[in-house]
Amino acid sequence: MNQQGMHFEKLKIASFDFTCCEGCQLQFANRESSLPAFFELLDVRAFREISSEKHDDFDMAFVEGSISRSDEIERLQSIRKQAKILVAFGTCACFGGVNSLKNRIPIEESVVEVYGEHPVETLPVQKISDIVQVDLSIPGCPVAKEEVERIVVSLVTGSKVNLPKYPVCVECKQQLNTCMFDLGEICLGSITRAGCNAVCTSGKTPCLGCRGPAEDINFPAFTELVKERGLSENDLREKLGFYNAFEAYRTDET
Amino acid sequence: MKLDCSIDIHHLTRVEGHGNIHIRVEQGQLVEAKWAVVETPRFFEVMVKGMSAERVPFLTSRICGICSISHALASIRSLERAMQVTPPPAAEAVRLLAMHGETLQSHALHLFFLAAPDFAGTPSVLPLMQSHPELVKAGLDLKELGNEISTVTTGRCTHPVSLVVGGLSKAPDKDRLKFLLDMIGERKSALGLACDFFASLAIPQFERETEFISLHNGVSYPFIGGDLRSTDGVLRDENDYLLMTNEYLAEPSTSKFTRCSRESSAAGALARFNNNSAFLHPEARKAAEHLGLRPVCHNPFMCNIAQLVECVHILNDAETLIAKLIDMDLREIRTQFTPKAGCATGAVEAPRGILYHYMETDNEGRVVKADCIIPTTQNNANIHYDLGALARQALEEGKNDREIEKLATMLVRSYDPCISCSVH
Amino acid sequence: MHDMRFTIPRQDLNREAFASSVPDFNLKSDLMKTDMGYKCRITNIVSLTEQEKLFRLRIVDPEERRIFRFKPGQFIMLELPGFGDVPISISSSNSNHEYIELCIRKAGHVTSALFRIEPGMHLAIRGPFGSSFPVDEMAGHHVLLIAGGLGIAPLRAPLFWINEHRDRFRDVHLLYGAKEPSQLLFSYQFDEWKTISHIRLHTIVEHADAEWKGNTGMITELFGDISIDTKNTYAIVCGPPVMFKFVCSYLDRLGIPMNRMFVSLERRMHCGMGKCCRCMVGSTFTCIDGPVFDYWSVMNLKEAI
Amino acid sequence: MIYKVISKPEFRKFIDVLVRENTSFGPRQVDTAANGNPVYQFMPVASADEIEFDYTATASSAKHFFLPFRDELSRFSFHDRTFEQHIAYESEPVVLIGLRPCDISALNILDDVLLNGRYPSPYYLAKRKNTFVIGMDHLPLPDCFCKSLAHHTVSTGFNLFCSDIGEKYYLSINSSKAFTYLEEFQTEEPSYEDNCLMTQRRKLISGSFRTEVDVTSLPSILDIEFESPVWDKWGAKCLNCGTCAMVCPTCYCYSVDERFDIDLKGASRNRQLYSCNLVDFAVVAGGHNFRPKNGDRLKYRYYHQHRGFAENANQQICVGCNRCGRACLTGINPKAVINDLRMEKESCMTCVSPSPDRT
Ligand SMILES: Cc1cc2nc3c(=O)[nH]c(=O)nc-3n(C[C@H](O)[C@H](O)[C@H](O)COP(=O)(O)OP(=O)(O)OC[C@H]3O[C@@H](n4cnc5c(N)ncnc54)[C@H](O)[C@@H]3O)c2cc1C
Ligand code: SF4
Ligand code: SF4
Ligand code: SF4
């Protein structure tokens, strides 16, 4: 591809999934009107969900899902060896995602609960960066395809790949939404990284923080505000724990 | 020379999730034919424990990236039934429309991205973008329409945001509904093109007598709730889902298998069609005729065709539904409720078949026990037994190992399995 | 009934009409600043070091070339379509109307993209923007030009001016410091400056290499070499904030009046027009009130350095 | 200016015709807050019935009709080694109904900033010229403090302004367009009685303010208190969420980004409203942040609102609508912050310990 006198190379990508719902990978096939142009930017070397072709010579690996079995660890490590750029793709990959809720209960209990006396192998859920080095994180449950498109275009052209550093409230206010706090709900929008176009609060459901913490958040002021407004601390705990994205900030109290 | 072969497909491509096919033939005799699901288990039934009812649909929708709306609605239905909450009629209409969006999107994805390459002999849809641009465009147009319907009704196409216990957190915007109506009008031609393409394909001839199970309500083509009915004549109440499924473990699969009156049964578009073809929109019935689909059809490859017929139904039904919604007062969309203890099943027809969520709540509306039975789980046994029968028939027809392998993969894909879902 | 549809005729909104509706709006050159750039062709690129390149740009349209005029110290917004625009000081002579030169360091995303382009390509500039060095006021005085590292880029414009009007100035010293000898930019012009323009050049590096025979240390150490009549001296200081903090307070102690010392400030900028507020320092816009400030103003700006 | 009175039913008729013919926005109730208060926003309206003429104040200002939150400034299309740049300043005509005096004052301030400076903004001008503004007065909310900034009345910047004098609206007509449109409807010259009612109305509004913020000599106080602990105190509460700036009618700082189209055949240059409270507002190449602390950033918003502009045009740009105060989750509001600064100043003058906790 030549544009403006510069030469751009297609991205040699591969997409892999681990413990997850595959909803993020599915976004590759969404935003149909720009799909043909989108795939023009990619040289898909391996992508089991949509293609039977499989080659090992990719530069960039999109890794979806969290890690919860020993074979997954091995598979991830071999992907890391091959990939020049490894992308943690989606909330499960970036933070562990909803799967991490399992970690609240001892593993054996979970196995017995679901599989009775036929045990299956399973480990506590880990995020991708617990196992291998991650070069780029694209959070979201699911990832926002528009943002994925933008990032892919940036990678192809060599322009800046950036996620917003500010929180969801900015986008929420731009949509003229009524603040969930005014509707009596705890919302994680003010501590969560924007980029989703405030999709949840625009649908009048509180932000559960799938995109993880915004840059340099004021977590103490946030928990203080929940207390001051007399909102349920149980609810706060449930929300902060939902995607495991605020692990680093949680204290025994929250 | 008698055929000796061993087909070992590790992580079948172009399906959602991880599944393996093993077929072993010695001296022209089938020794083994096996379908194994090797997906990593996620333990949603454990995760959901202790969670407040209002949060549950947001969690369970994450069971599946394709049919998240079905999962959300199955949970919502079980919780609403458990706590005796009646959603307002407008909310029910919007939910049905949301199901239509999801089904259309899912069917289009399956038909064009996952199944069509088999018939065209390409590894994926990507080469088809060059060789069959109109066909791919038709597929994308339909898929986009499905996604747009989901977005207008639930706020987002994957993982809905406004489906909540009690109704909807936000009503769809009427201007956007009107826009959908125009979009449907425009995209009917894409559907026609798809029907002509699939009518021209040589669908493999293979039959194995099967018990087909789906929802049934006796008045309309079923999507949300109703009785459980099988083509073998079983009819049960929604709450008796366990008697309809009889889950059992089939190692090494991490997904369970089910059965009803026979060794296996099937759910999905074909099952819905076989049980409810009378309730299809007349246009869809016409399309079925054109595509050579008649109840009760026992050829699993015809699943693809049944999905296409359902797309016709959906486009036409969505039109009526949207027109109705535009005339409705959409302010009353959420019933406030007080949490209470209870238990119930919520069954919906997900794109791949009947989906059950069973939930028990405590006084605060927190889930104390949950059970989810996924359509693909209900198809696993059928896929497994079909594989054997298919291999046997192919051997009789003198097919070689490559042909058998191709047929086997096509067979599994026709079921449109959603594996990570089945190992939730 | 009147037609209640409320519209303003389209032609009201095109550029010409817009310009006439705002008093003192000098159509072409002002619009060239705000949105529509001057399209330029890159005629030449010189690699100065691994991190710095000198770009020569020629405005494509002859009429636009005629309009574009700037003063030493001003900057332009350089637009690389698709990548973005960045503020860059003009590093060539303002009496040269054929082309402009920009000395650019690879610092981030837009500047890195600039490093991938080749002569012949087109890009755009908006401007010129900002305040300039008071070269007229400086006439008749001694001049100290002090540059650290890339600071030589904005200093080249006043340097050219002085060279071209050498007889108007008394002693001119150029004090130039860099981290390493290889990072002294424009060394190929040193002889010309010294012999033809009679500029006293003093260089210093922080880390010498085997070949380096000159001074080593911080730039302030060069002051020992020169004697200046502080009452009759103007100074221009360009370089990283830490440097001019040191240098200016040193010159202050030597007795150069604060309003005769000039610095060029850097901030994040998007518009160059005092609208986006990204470059606000206190109540001052770096882009329109600056980038050239006298040291007195800088001292009075909170957060300036 | 021409003054008229119009009966309320006739006024509704006028509005109805106007909004049916044009793309229009007016106050509508979008929600009911948990405390029972209605939440209003300027929303699309297609008939007079959809407009809440007796609303209180909208949660977000009308700023985005003139400065969209996100706006494409220009487009580039690429050909080989060169490109074309396209700019469209046009904007569709819009009718805005129900703006409060403070909202209109805010537009006048934006006019000052964006049209009267050295580089007037054609984008803004196009929108401003193509918007028909109908103002309406109201009784202040308990926390409105526009009177402290003398923005509770307004005499320019609108096409038509309506004051509620009971049975009728008292109209101030400020554009020929408004005058011509109204010719089709029944209006009357204000009678002596109408004028009295109007004076009473003004008095009533003026006397109803319950919040006062002393903004005299604020610019210099802010200057002196640049290092004040007050900024740390409020900074500790600030979430850097930008909500205040988004809802504010005069916060106009922005950011620009450029994006290639997905087919790489073109690119767009976009403006996005930003806020000095956002964490990366003052970050430069290499990652240095000139304002690394919450308090620094919060301070800058107050500087810009209450001091920054003062040096340029000798007016503060805050109009006292208190939208920011109402929207701030942690309760940061101009009244509290400014009072704190004043206290700080006064406590210093009397040599009392400058405790930041004292309010
Ligand atoms: C008045 C002025 C004159 C300058 N003159 C020169 C020069 O002659 N040569 C030179 O090499 N550099 C100069 N700079 C610095 C140059 O503008 C930055 O290095 C450049 O903006 C970095 O952009 P980037 O996209 O490569 O970096 P990134 O870090 O990717 O920056 C992204 C964006 O941030 C903004 N930004 C970041 N850093 C700066 C900064 N320091 N100043 C202004 N905006 C910034 C820009 O808008 C840029 O597009 C000057 C800066 C100013 C303010
Ligand atoms: S609803 Fe959430 S995201 Fe929106 S403004 Fe309120 S806290 Fe922020
Ligand atoms: S002052 Fe309030 S609204 Fe503004 S950024 Fe801080 S927390 Fe958000
Ligand atoms: S700073 Fe606050 S009170 Fe002042 S104009 Fe803005 S939103 Fe209104």
Coordinates of C-alpha atoms in Angstrom, one line a residue, chain A residues 17-24 26-27 29-36 39-40 44 47-53 68-69 71-72 75 98-102 104-105 107 109-122 141-142 177 185 196 199-206 208 210 234-235 238-239 242-243, chain B residues 11-18 38-52 54-55 58-59 61-66 105 109 113-114 117 122-127 129-130 140-141 143-144 147 155-159 161-162 164 169-170 249 251 253-256 334 366 368-370 413 420 423-424:
Chain A
D17 CA -8.6 -17.2 22.3
F18 CA -8.3 -18.6 25.8
T19 CA -10.8 -18.7 28.6
C20 CA -13.5 -16.4 27.4
C21 CA -16.7 -16.0 25.4
E22 CA -15.0 -15.1 22.1
G23 CA -17.1 -11.9 21.9
C24 CA -14.0 -9.7 21.4
L26 CA -16.2 -11.6 17.0
Q27 CA -15.9 -7.8 16.9
A29 CA -16.3 -9.3 12.0
N30 CA -18.5 -6.5 13.1
R31 CA -19.0 -3.0 11.7
E32 CA -19.8 -4.6 8.4
S33 CA -19.8 -1.5 6.2
S34 CA -16.1 -1.0 6.8
L35 CA -15.2 -4.7 7.0
P36 CA -13.7 -5.1 3.5
F39 CA -9.4 -6.7 6.2
E40 CA -7.4 -5.0 3.4
V44 CA -4.6 -12.9 8.5
F47 CA -7.7 -17.0 13.1
R48 CA -9.4 -20.2 14.0
E49 CA -12.8 -18.7 14.6
I50 CA -13.3 -17.5 11.0
S51 CA -10.6 -19.2 8.9
S52 CA -9.3 -22.7 8.3
E53 CA -6.0 -21.3 7.1
S68 CA -7.1 -20.9 33.6
R69 CA -5.5 -24.1 32.5
D71 CA -2.2 -26.1 28.5
E72 CA -3.2 -22.5 28.0
R75 CA 0.1 -22.2 24.2
V98 CA -15.7 -11.8 34.7
N99 CA -13.9 -15.2 34.8
S100 CA -12.0 -14.0 37.8
L101 CA -15.2 -14.1 39.9
K102 CA -14.4 -17.8 40.1
R104 CA -13.5 -16.0 45.1
I105 CA -14.2 -19.7 45.8
I107 CA -11.1 -24.3 43.0
E109 CA -15.4 -26.5 45.5
S110 CA -16.1 -25.0 42.0
V111 CA -15.2 -28.2 40.3
V112 CA -17.4 -30.3 42.5
E113 CA -20.2 -27.9 42.2
V114 CA -20.3 -28.1 38.4
Y115 CA -18.7 -31.5 37.5
G116 CA -19.5 -33.6 40.6
E117 CA -17.2 -36.5 40.9
H118 CA -15.8 -36.1 37.5
P119 CA -13.0 -33.6 38.1
V120 CA -11.7 -31.4 35.3
E121 CA -8.5 -29.4 35.4
T122 CA -8.8 -25.8 36.1
C141 CA -16.0 -6.2 27.3
P142 CA -16.3 -6.5 24.4
N177 CA -26.8 11.3 29.9
E185 CA -26.8 4.2 41.5
C196 CA -16.4 3.1 24.9
V199 CA -22.2 2.8 26.1
C200 CA -23.5 1.4 29.4
T201 CA -24.5 4.7 31.0
S202 CA -26.1 5.8 27.7
G203 CA -28.2 2.6 28.1
K204 CA -28.9 3.8 31.7
T205 CA -27.0 1.0 33.3
P206 CA -24.0 1.9 35.6
L208 CA -18.9 -1.6 35.7
C210 CA -14.7 -3.1 31.9
N234 CA -21.8 -4.2 49.0
D235 CA -22.9 -2.9 45.7
E238 CA -19.7 -6.2 43.6
K239 CA -19.1 -3.6 40.9
F242 CA -17.0 -7.5 38.4
Y243 CA -14.2 -7.5 35.9
Chain B
H11 CA -9.5 -27.5 17.3
L12 CA -11.9 -27.5 14.5
T13 CA -11.9 -24.1 12.7
R14 CA -14.7 -21.8 11.8
V15 CA -16.7 -22.7 14.9
E16 CA -17.0 -20.8 18.1
G17 CA -14.8 -22.5 20.7
H18 CA -12.6 -25.6 20.8
V38 CA -12.1 -29.5 24.9
E39 CA -13.0 -26.0 25.9
T40 CA -11.7 -24.5 29.1
P41 CA -14.4 -24.6 31.6
R42 CA -15.3 -21.2 33.2
F43 CA -17.8 -22.1 36.0
F44 CA -20.4 -19.5 35.5
E45 CA -22.8 -21.4 37.8
V46 CA -20.2 -20.7 40.5
M47 CA -19.5 -17.1 39.5
V48 CA -23.1 -16.1 39.6
K49 CA -23.5 -17.3 43.2
G50 CA -24.0 -14.4 45.6
M51 CA -24.6 -12.0 42.8
S52 CA -27.5 -9.6 43.0
E54 CA -29.8 -6.8 38.9
R55 CA -26.2 -7.7 38.0
F58 CA -24.6 -8.6 32.8
L59 CA -22.6 -11.6 34.0
S61 CA -24.5 -12.5 28.9
R62 CA -20.7 -13.0 29.0
I63 CA -21.2 -16.8 28.6
C64 CA -21.3 -16.2 24.9
G65 CA -20.0 -13.5 22.6
I66 CA -22.5 -14.5 19.9
Q105 CA -26.7 -11.6 13.2
L109 CA -22.4 -14.9 10.6
F113 CA -18.5 -16.6 7.4
L114 CA -18.5 -20.1 8.7
P117 CA -16.6 -21.3 2.6
T122 CA -12.2 -21.7 0.4
P123 CA -10.6 -21.7 3.8
S124 CA -12.5 -18.6 4.9
V125 CA -14.8 -15.8 3.8
L126 CA -11.8 -13.5 3.0
P127 CA -11.1 -14.9 -0.5
M129 CA -14.7 -11.0 -0.6
Q130 CA -12.8 -11.0 -3.9
L140 CA -22.7 -8.4 5.6
D141 CA -25.8 -6.4 4.9
K143 CA -25.4 -9.3 9.6
E144 CA -25.2 -5.5 9.9
N147 CA -26.4 -6.0 14.8
G155 CA -27.7 -0.5 23.4
R156 CA -24.9 -2.6 21.9
C157 CA -24.8 -5.6 19.6
T158 CA -22.6 -7.8 21.8
H159 CA -23.3 -7.9 25.5
V161 CA -26.6 -3.0 28.2
S162 CA -30.3 -2.2 28.7
V164 CA -32.6 -5.8 33.0
S169 CA -33.3 0.3 31.6
K170 CA -33.9 2.4 28.6
L249 CA -20.7 -36.3 31.5
E251 CA -15.2 -37.7 29.1
S253 CA -15.4 -33.5 26.9
T254 CA -15.7 -30.6 29.3
S255 CA -19.1 -29.9 27.9
K256 CA -21.8 -32.2 29.1
R334 CA -39.5 -1.1 33.7
R366 CA -29.1 -12.8 45.4
V368 CA -27.9 -18.9 45.6
K369 CA -28.0 -21.6 43.0
A370 CA -27.8 -21.6 39.2
R413 CA -20.4 -26.8 11.4
S420 CA -17.3 -21.9 24.7
V423 CA -18.6 -25.1 28.5
H424 CA -19.7 -22.0 30.4

